[in-house]
Amino acid sequence: PSVGLNIRLPHEQHANRYQNITLTFQHFFARKVMFVKYAKAYVGMPGGFGTLDELVEALTLIQTGKTTRMPVILVHAPFWAGLLDWFKGTLVREGVIDENDLHLLSVVNTADEVLAMVPKGAAAEGFLGHDIAAAEAEVVDAVVADEPGVGPAGGGAIERKERVAGVFDAGANAEAALTEVVEADIPLNA
């Protein structure tokens, strides 16, 4: 399935039509953990501060060995040129990153180039090559822990966890099932 990891923002973020399952997070940290933990490649499309935050987070985790080394692919070279020039002309020159750190990034312009860089077999491994039940449980835990008043200290965590876990059993109706869970827990004026 295509799992979308969205975040509640006053504007900008919305689910795209290609998602089979849409998970919505309250906090960036929980969302970023889920992005990087199961990834086989990290593809950066042109974006704003949130995109830059997630890009630098992924690079830092790879650079420091805190996550598996994976391709970090930036799409649309003209968009990223200024940032890459700054990395080279300022960060490397000032000695705050090593010139070899620039090799953590690749810049491409087409979908075919992106696909050529994704590790062989990644798409065939199903839910990102991980035990599906364990991955689902972790996503459920992250979603539950991320909700205000529902996490480990909040009441109703067990009931919510059971309802969120049921989303994965909903198959084609997963998005509707998750929407039902989220709407039941979030006041309309939140």
PDB file of C-alpha atoms in Angstrom:
ATOM      1  CA  PRO A   1       0.000   0.000   0.000  1.00  0.00           C
ATOM      2  CA  SER A   2       0.918   3.643  -0.340  1.00  0.00           C
ATOM      3  CA  VAL A   3       0.995   5.127   3.168  1.00  0.00           C
ATOM      4  CA  GLY A   4       0.858   8.911   3.482  1.00  0.00           C
ATOM      5  CA  LEU A   5       2.335  10.503   6.593  1.00  0.00           C
ATOM      6  CA  ASN A   6       0.668  13.884   6.873  1.00  0.00           C
ATOM      7  CA  ILE A   7       0.726  16.538   9.566  1.00  0.00           C
ATOM      8  CA  ARG A   8      -1.934  18.858  10.882  1.00  0.00           C
ATOM      9  CA  LEU A   9      -1.031  22.401   9.802  1.00  0.00           C
ATOM     10  CA  PRO A  10      -3.130  25.533   9.481  1.00  0.00           C
ATOM     11  CA  HIS A  11      -2.409  25.474   5.734  1.00  0.00           C
ATOM     12  CA  GLU A  12      -0.313  23.726   3.036  1.00  0.00           C
ATOM     13  CA  GLN A  13      -0.334  20.034   4.042  1.00  0.00           C
ATOM     14  CA  HIS A  14      -2.999  17.805   2.554  1.00  0.00           C
ATOM     15  CA  ALA A  15      -3.227  14.145   1.596  1.00  0.00           C
ATOM     16  CA  ASN A  16      -2.580  13.306  -2.030  1.00  0.00           C
ATOM     17  CA  ARG A  17      -4.804  11.074  -4.114  1.00  0.00           C
ATOM     18  CA  TYR A  18      -2.200   8.308  -4.423  1.00  0.00           C
ATOM     19  CA  GLN A  19      -2.334   7.330  -0.748  1.00  0.00           C
ATOM     20  CA  ASN A  20      -4.119   4.107   0.176  1.00  0.00           C
ATOM     21  CA  ILE A  21      -3.666   4.807   3.882  1.00  0.00           C
ATOM     22  CA  THR A  22      -3.413   8.329   5.261  1.00  0.00           C
ATOM     23  CA  LEU A  23      -1.927   8.850   8.706  1.00  0.00           C
ATOM     24  CA  THR A  24      -2.068  12.326  10.174  1.00  0.00           C
ATOM     25  CA  PHE A  25       0.341  13.416  12.894  1.00  0.00           C
ATOM     26  CA  GLN A  26       0.096  16.273  15.374  1.00  0.00           C
ATOM     27  CA  HIS A  27       3.869  16.678  15.834  1.00  0.00           C
ATOM     28  CA  PHE A  28       6.750  16.726  13.368  1.00  0.00           C
ATOM     29  CA  PHE A  29       9.032  14.492  15.457  1.00  0.00           C
ATOM     30  CA  ALA A  30       6.694  11.485  15.337  1.00  0.00           C
ATOM     31  CA  ARG A  31       6.136  11.958  11.616  1.00  0.00           C
ATOM     32  CA  LYS A  32       9.881  12.208  10.908  1.00  0.00           C
ATOM     33  CA  VAL A  33      10.604   9.024  12.843  1.00  0.00           C
ATOM     34  CA  MET A  34       8.136   7.152  10.660  1.00  0.00           C
ATOM     35  CA  PHE A  35       9.569   8.701   7.477  1.00  0.00           C
ATOM     36  CA  VAL A  36      13.122   7.629   8.105  1.00  0.00           C
ATOM     37  CA  LYS A  37      12.661   4.383  10.013  1.00  0.00           C
ATOM     38  CA  TYR A  38      11.180   2.355   7.152  1.00  0.00           C
ATOM     39  CA  ALA A  39      12.644   4.200   4.178  1.00  0.00           C
ATOM     40  CA  LYS A  40      14.774   2.544   1.486  1.00  0.00           C
ATOM     41  CA  ALA A  41      15.425   5.889  -0.211  1.00  0.00           C
ATOM     42  CA  TYR A  42      14.661   9.493   0.588  1.00  0.00           C
ATOM     43  CA  VAL A  43      13.351  11.589  -2.316  1.00  0.00           C
ATOM     44  CA  GLY A  44      13.188  15.350  -1.870  1.00  0.00           C
ATOM     45  CA  MET A  45      10.871  17.313  -4.097  1.00  0.00           C
ATOM     46  CA  PRO A  46      10.939  21.138  -4.271  1.00  0.00           C
ATOM     47  CA  GLY A  47       9.435  22.497  -1.072  1.00  0.00           C
ATOM     48  CA  GLY A  48       9.756  24.962   1.782  1.00  0.00           C
ATOM     49  CA  PHE A  49      11.062  24.961   5.332  1.00  0.00           C
ATOM     50  CA  GLY A  50       9.407  21.639   6.217  1.00  0.00           C
ATOM     51  CA  THR A  51      11.078  19.942   3.259  1.00  0.00           C
ATOM     52  CA  LEU A  52      14.441  21.429   4.227  1.00  0.00           C
ATOM     53  CA  ASP A  53      13.960  20.305   7.835  1.00  0.00           C
ATOM     54  CA  GLU A  54      13.210  16.727   6.773  1.00  0.00           C
ATOM     55  CA  LEU A  55      16.055  16.695   4.234  1.00  0.00           C
ATOM     56  CA  VAL A  56      18.649  17.881   6.737  1.00  0.00           C
ATOM     57  CA  GLU A  57      17.301  15.461   9.367  1.00  0.00           C
ATOM     58  CA  ALA A  58      17.715  12.524   6.971  1.00  0.00           C
ATOM     59  CA  LEU A  59      21.219  13.660   5.978  1.00  0.00           C
ATOM     60  CA  THR A  60      22.222  14.072   9.625  1.00  0.00           C
ATOM     61  CA  LEU A  61      20.937  10.617  10.583  1.00  0.00           C
ATOM     62  CA  ILE A  62      22.795   9.015   7.679  1.00  0.00           C
ATOM     63  CA  GLN A  63      25.972  11.059   8.243  1.00  0.00           C
ATOM     64  CA  THR A  64      26.098  10.132  11.944  1.00  0.00           C
ATOM     65  CA  GLY A  65      25.249   6.472  11.372  1.00  0.00           C
ATOM     66  CA  LYS A  66      21.976   6.703  13.327  1.00  0.00           C
ATOM     67  CA  THR A  67      20.036   5.224  10.406  1.00  0.00           C
ATOM     68  CA  THR A  68      20.828   2.911   7.542  1.00  0.00           C
ATOM     69  CA  ARG A  69      22.671   4.542   4.667  1.00  0.00           C
ATOM     70  CA  MET A  70      20.196   5.080   1.828  1.00  0.00           C
ATOM     71  CA  PRO A  71      20.032   7.203  -1.296  1.00  0.00           C
ATOM     72  CA  VAL A  72      19.000  10.812  -0.706  1.00  0.00           C
ATOM     73  CA  ILE A  73      17.696  11.999  -4.041  1.00  0.00           C
ATOM     74  CA  LEU A  74      16.773  15.602  -4.809  1.00  0.00           C
ATOM     75  CA  VAL A  75      14.476  16.085  -7.777  1.00  0.00           C
ATOM     76  CA  HIS A  76      14.699  19.129 -10.102  1.00  0.00           C
ATOM     77  CA  ALA A  77      18.306  20.327 -10.209  1.00  0.00           C
ATOM     78  CA  PRO A  78      17.541  24.026 -10.861  1.00  0.00           C
ATOM     79  CA  PHE A  79      15.511  24.223  -7.635  1.00  0.00           C
ATOM     80  CA  TRP A  80      18.291  22.742  -5.454  1.00  0.00           C
ATOM     81  CA  ALA A  81      21.280  24.457  -7.134  1.00  0.00           C
ATOM     82  CA  GLY A  82      21.483  27.404  -4.726  1.00  0.00           C
ATOM     83  CA  LEU A  83      21.301  25.206  -1.633  1.00  0.00           C
ATOM     84  CA  LEU A  84      23.964  22.861  -2.963  1.00  0.00           C
ATOM     85  CA  ASP A  85      26.187  25.820  -3.839  1.00  0.00           C
ATOM     86  CA  TRP A  86      25.786  27.019  -0.236  1.00  0.00           C
ATOM     87  CA  PHE A  87      26.638  23.546   1.103  1.00  0.00           C
ATOM     88  CA  LYS A  88      29.841  23.577  -0.974  1.00  0.00           C
ATOM     89  CA  GLY A  89      30.760  27.240  -0.676  1.00  0.00           C
ATOM     90  CA  THR A  90      29.956  27.755   2.981  1.00  0.00           C
ATOM     91  CA  LEU A  91      29.525  24.515   4.949  1.00  0.00           C
ATOM     92  CA  VAL A  92      32.501  22.713   3.385  1.00  0.00           C
ATOM     93  CA  ARG A  93      34.660  25.849   3.288  1.00  0.00           C
ATOM     94  CA  GLU A  94      33.931  26.578   6.976  1.00  0.00           C
ATOM     95  CA  GLY A  95      34.710  22.965   7.853  1.00  0.00           C
ATOM     96  CA  VAL A  96      31.334  22.201   9.447  1.00  0.00           C
ATOM     97  CA  ILE A  97      30.746  19.337   7.008  1.00  0.00           C
ATOM     98  CA  ASP A  98      33.271  17.251   5.122  1.00  0.00           C
ATOM     99  CA  GLU A  99      33.368  17.450   1.341  1.00  0.00           C
ATOM    100  CA  ASN A 100      32.604  13.704   1.300  1.00  0.00           C
ATOM    101  CA  ASP A 101      29.264  14.456   2.999  1.00  0.00           C
ATOM    102  CA  LEU A 102      28.117  15.965  -0.293  1.00  0.00           C
ATOM    103  CA  HIS A 103      28.224  12.448  -1.736  1.00  0.00           C
ATOM    104  CA  LEU A 104      25.245  11.581   0.488  1.00  0.00           C
ATOM    105  CA  LEU A 105      23.112  13.524  -2.020  1.00  0.00           C
ATOM    106  CA  SER A 106      22.205  12.923  -5.637  1.00  0.00           C
ATOM    107  CA  VAL A 107      20.346  15.372  -7.856  1.00  0.00           C
ATOM    108  CA  VAL A 108      18.151  14.181 -10.731  1.00  0.00           C
ATOM    109  CA  ASN A 109      15.478  15.558 -13.015  1.00  0.00           C
ATOM    110  CA  THR A 110      13.299  12.603 -14.034  1.00  0.00           C
ATOM    111  CA  ALA A 111      11.244   9.861 -12.420  1.00  0.00           C
ATOM    112  CA  ASP A 112      13.294   7.253 -14.294  1.00  0.00           C
ATOM    113  CA  GLU A 113      16.477   8.604 -12.694  1.00  0.00           C
ATOM    114  CA  VAL A 114      14.860   8.368  -9.255  1.00  0.00           C
ATOM    115  CA  LEU A 115      13.739   4.780  -9.840  1.00  0.00           C
ATOM    116  CA  ALA A 116      17.208   3.807 -11.040  1.00  0.00           C
ATOM    117  CA  MET A 117      18.638   4.965  -7.698  1.00  0.00           C
ATOM    118  CA  VAL A 118      16.179   3.185  -5.415  1.00  0.00           C
ATOM    119  CA  PRO A 119      17.787   0.004  -4.085  1.00  0.00           C
ATOM    120  CA  LYS A 120      17.049  -3.068  -6.189  1.00  0.00           C
ATOM    121  CA  GLY A 121      14.142  -5.046  -4.804  1.00  0.00           C
ATOM    122  CA  ALA A 122      12.885  -2.293  -2.478  1.00  0.00           C
ATOM    123  CA  ALA A 123       9.537  -2.056  -4.248  1.00  0.00           C
ATOM    124  CA  ALA A 124       9.115  -5.830  -4.295  1.00  0.00           C
ATOM    125  CA  GLU A 125       9.664  -6.111  -0.547  1.00  0.00           C
ATOM    126  CA  GLY A 126       6.136  -4.989   0.237  1.00  0.00           C
ATOM    127  CA  PHE A 127       5.726  -2.638   3.202  1.00  0.00           C
ATOM    128  CA  LEU A 128       9.263  -1.341   2.887  1.00  0.00           C
ATOM    129  CA  GLY A 129      10.852  -4.726   3.547  1.00  0.00           C
ATOM    130  CA  HIS A 130       9.765  -4.965   7.174  1.00  0.00           C
ATOM    131  CA  ASP A 131       7.534  -7.314   9.107  1.00  0.00           C
ATOM    132  CA  ILE A 132       4.118  -5.855   8.313  1.00  0.00           C
ATOM    133  CA  ALA A 133       2.609  -6.597  11.731  1.00  0.00           C
ATOM    134  CA  ALA A 134       5.545  -4.971  13.530  1.00  0.00           C
ATOM    135  CA  ALA A 135       5.471  -1.960  11.203  1.00  0.00           C
ATOM    136  CA  GLU A 136       1.716  -1.533  11.700  1.00  0.00           C
ATOM    137  CA  ALA A 137       2.124  -1.733  15.476  1.00  0.00           C
ATOM    138  CA  GLU A 138       4.823   0.911  15.394  1.00  0.00           C
ATOM    139  CA  VAL A 139       2.747   3.236  13.223  1.00  0.00           C
ATOM    140  CA  VAL A 140      -0.202   2.748  15.562  1.00  0.00           C
ATOM    141  CA  ASP A 141       1.978   3.494  18.593  1.00  0.00           C
ATOM    142  CA  ALA A 142       3.344   6.639  16.941  1.00  0.00           C
ATOM    143  CA  VAL A 143      -0.104   7.888  15.955  1.00  0.00           C
ATOM    144  CA  VAL A 144      -1.514   7.193  19.411  1.00  0.00           C
ATOM    145  CA  ALA A 145       1.442   8.756  21.232  1.00  0.00           C
ATOM    146  CA  ASP A 146       1.282  11.798  18.982  1.00  0.00           C
ATOM    147  CA  GLU A 147      -2.312  12.723  19.787  1.00  0.00           C
ATOM    148  CA  PRO A 148      -2.825  15.333  22.523  1.00  0.00           C
ATOM    149  CA  GLY A 149      -4.388  13.803  25.627  1.00  0.00           C
ATOM    150  CA  VAL A 150      -4.347  10.318  24.167  1.00  0.00           C
ATOM    151  CA  GLY A 151      -0.711   9.235  24.490  1.00  0.00           C
ATOM    152  CA  PRO A 152       0.699   7.175  27.341  1.00  0.00           C
ATOM    153  CA  ALA A 153      -0.299   9.791  29.945  1.00  0.00           C
ATOM    154  CA  GLY A 154      -3.720  10.496  28.468  1.00  0.00           C
ATOM    155  CA  GLY A 155      -6.919   8.562  29.008  1.00  0.00           C
ATOM    156  CA  GLY A 156      -8.352   6.395  26.270  1.00  0.00           C
ATOM    157  CA  ALA A 157      -5.006   5.286  24.802  1.00  0.00           C
ATOM    158  CA  ILE A 158      -5.939   1.585  24.737  1.00  0.00           C
ATOM    159  CA  GLU A 159      -9.338   2.181  23.125  1.00  0.00           C
ATOM    160  CA  ARG A 160      -7.802   4.523  20.518  1.00  0.00           C
ATOM    161  CA  LYS A 161      -4.986   2.064  19.835  1.00  0.00           C
ATOM    162  CA  GLU A 162      -7.517  -0.677  19.056  1.00  0.00           C
ATOM    163  CA  ARG A 163      -9.438   1.643  16.712  1.00  0.00           C
ATOM    164  CA  VAL A 164      -6.287   2.831  14.903  1.00  0.00           C
ATOM    165  CA  ALA A 165      -5.021  -0.759  14.588  1.00  0.00           C
ATOM    166  CA  GLY A 166      -8.334  -1.665  12.942  1.00  0.00           C
ATOM    167  CA  VAL A 167      -7.465   0.701  10.089  1.00  0.00           C
ATOM    168  CA  PHE A 168      -4.921  -1.809   8.787  1.00  0.00           C
ATOM    169  CA  ASP A 169      -7.603  -4.508   8.662  1.00  0.00           C
ATOM    170  CA  ALA A 170      -9.907  -2.249   6.651  1.00  0.00           C
ATOM    171  CA  GLY A 171      -8.105  -2.907   3.340  1.00  0.00           C
ATOM    172  CA  ALA A 172      -9.490  -0.682   0.606  1.00  0.00           C
ATOM    173  CA  ASN A 173     -11.540   1.166   3.231  1.00  0.00           C
ATOM    174  CA  ALA A 174      -8.483   2.039   5.317  1.00  0.00           C
ATOM    175  CA  GLU A 175      -8.609   5.757   4.613  1.00  0.00           C
ATOM    176  CA  ALA A 176     -12.275   5.961   5.567  1.00  0.00           C
ATOM    177  CA  ALA A 177     -11.603   3.886   8.693  1.00  0.00           C
ATOM    178  CA  LEU A 178      -8.754   6.134   9.787  1.00  0.00           C
ATOM    179  CA  THR A 179     -10.759   9.259   9.025  1.00  0.00           C
ATOM    180  CA  GLU A 180     -13.508   7.916  11.270  1.00  0.00           C
ATOM    181  CA  VAL A 181     -11.008   7.295  14.089  1.00  0.00           C
ATOM    182  CA  VAL A 182      -9.435  10.736  13.749  1.00  0.00           C
ATOM    183  CA  GLU A 183     -12.741  12.614  13.491  1.00  0.00           C
ATOM    184  CA  ALA A 184     -14.056  10.822  16.584  1.00  0.00           C
ATOM    185  CA  ASP A 185     -11.095  12.109  18.606  1.00  0.00           C
ATOM    186  CA  ILE A 186     -10.640  15.626  17.267  1.00  0.00           C
ATOM    187  CA  PRO A 187     -13.165  18.371  17.849  1.00  0.00           C
ATOM    188  CA  LEU A 188     -14.151  20.063  14.583  1.00  0.00           C
ATOM    189  CA  ASN A 189     -12.895  23.421  15.831  1.00  0.00           C
ATOM    190  CA  ALA A 190      -9.462  22.050  16.889  1.00  0.00           C
TER     191      ALA A 190
END
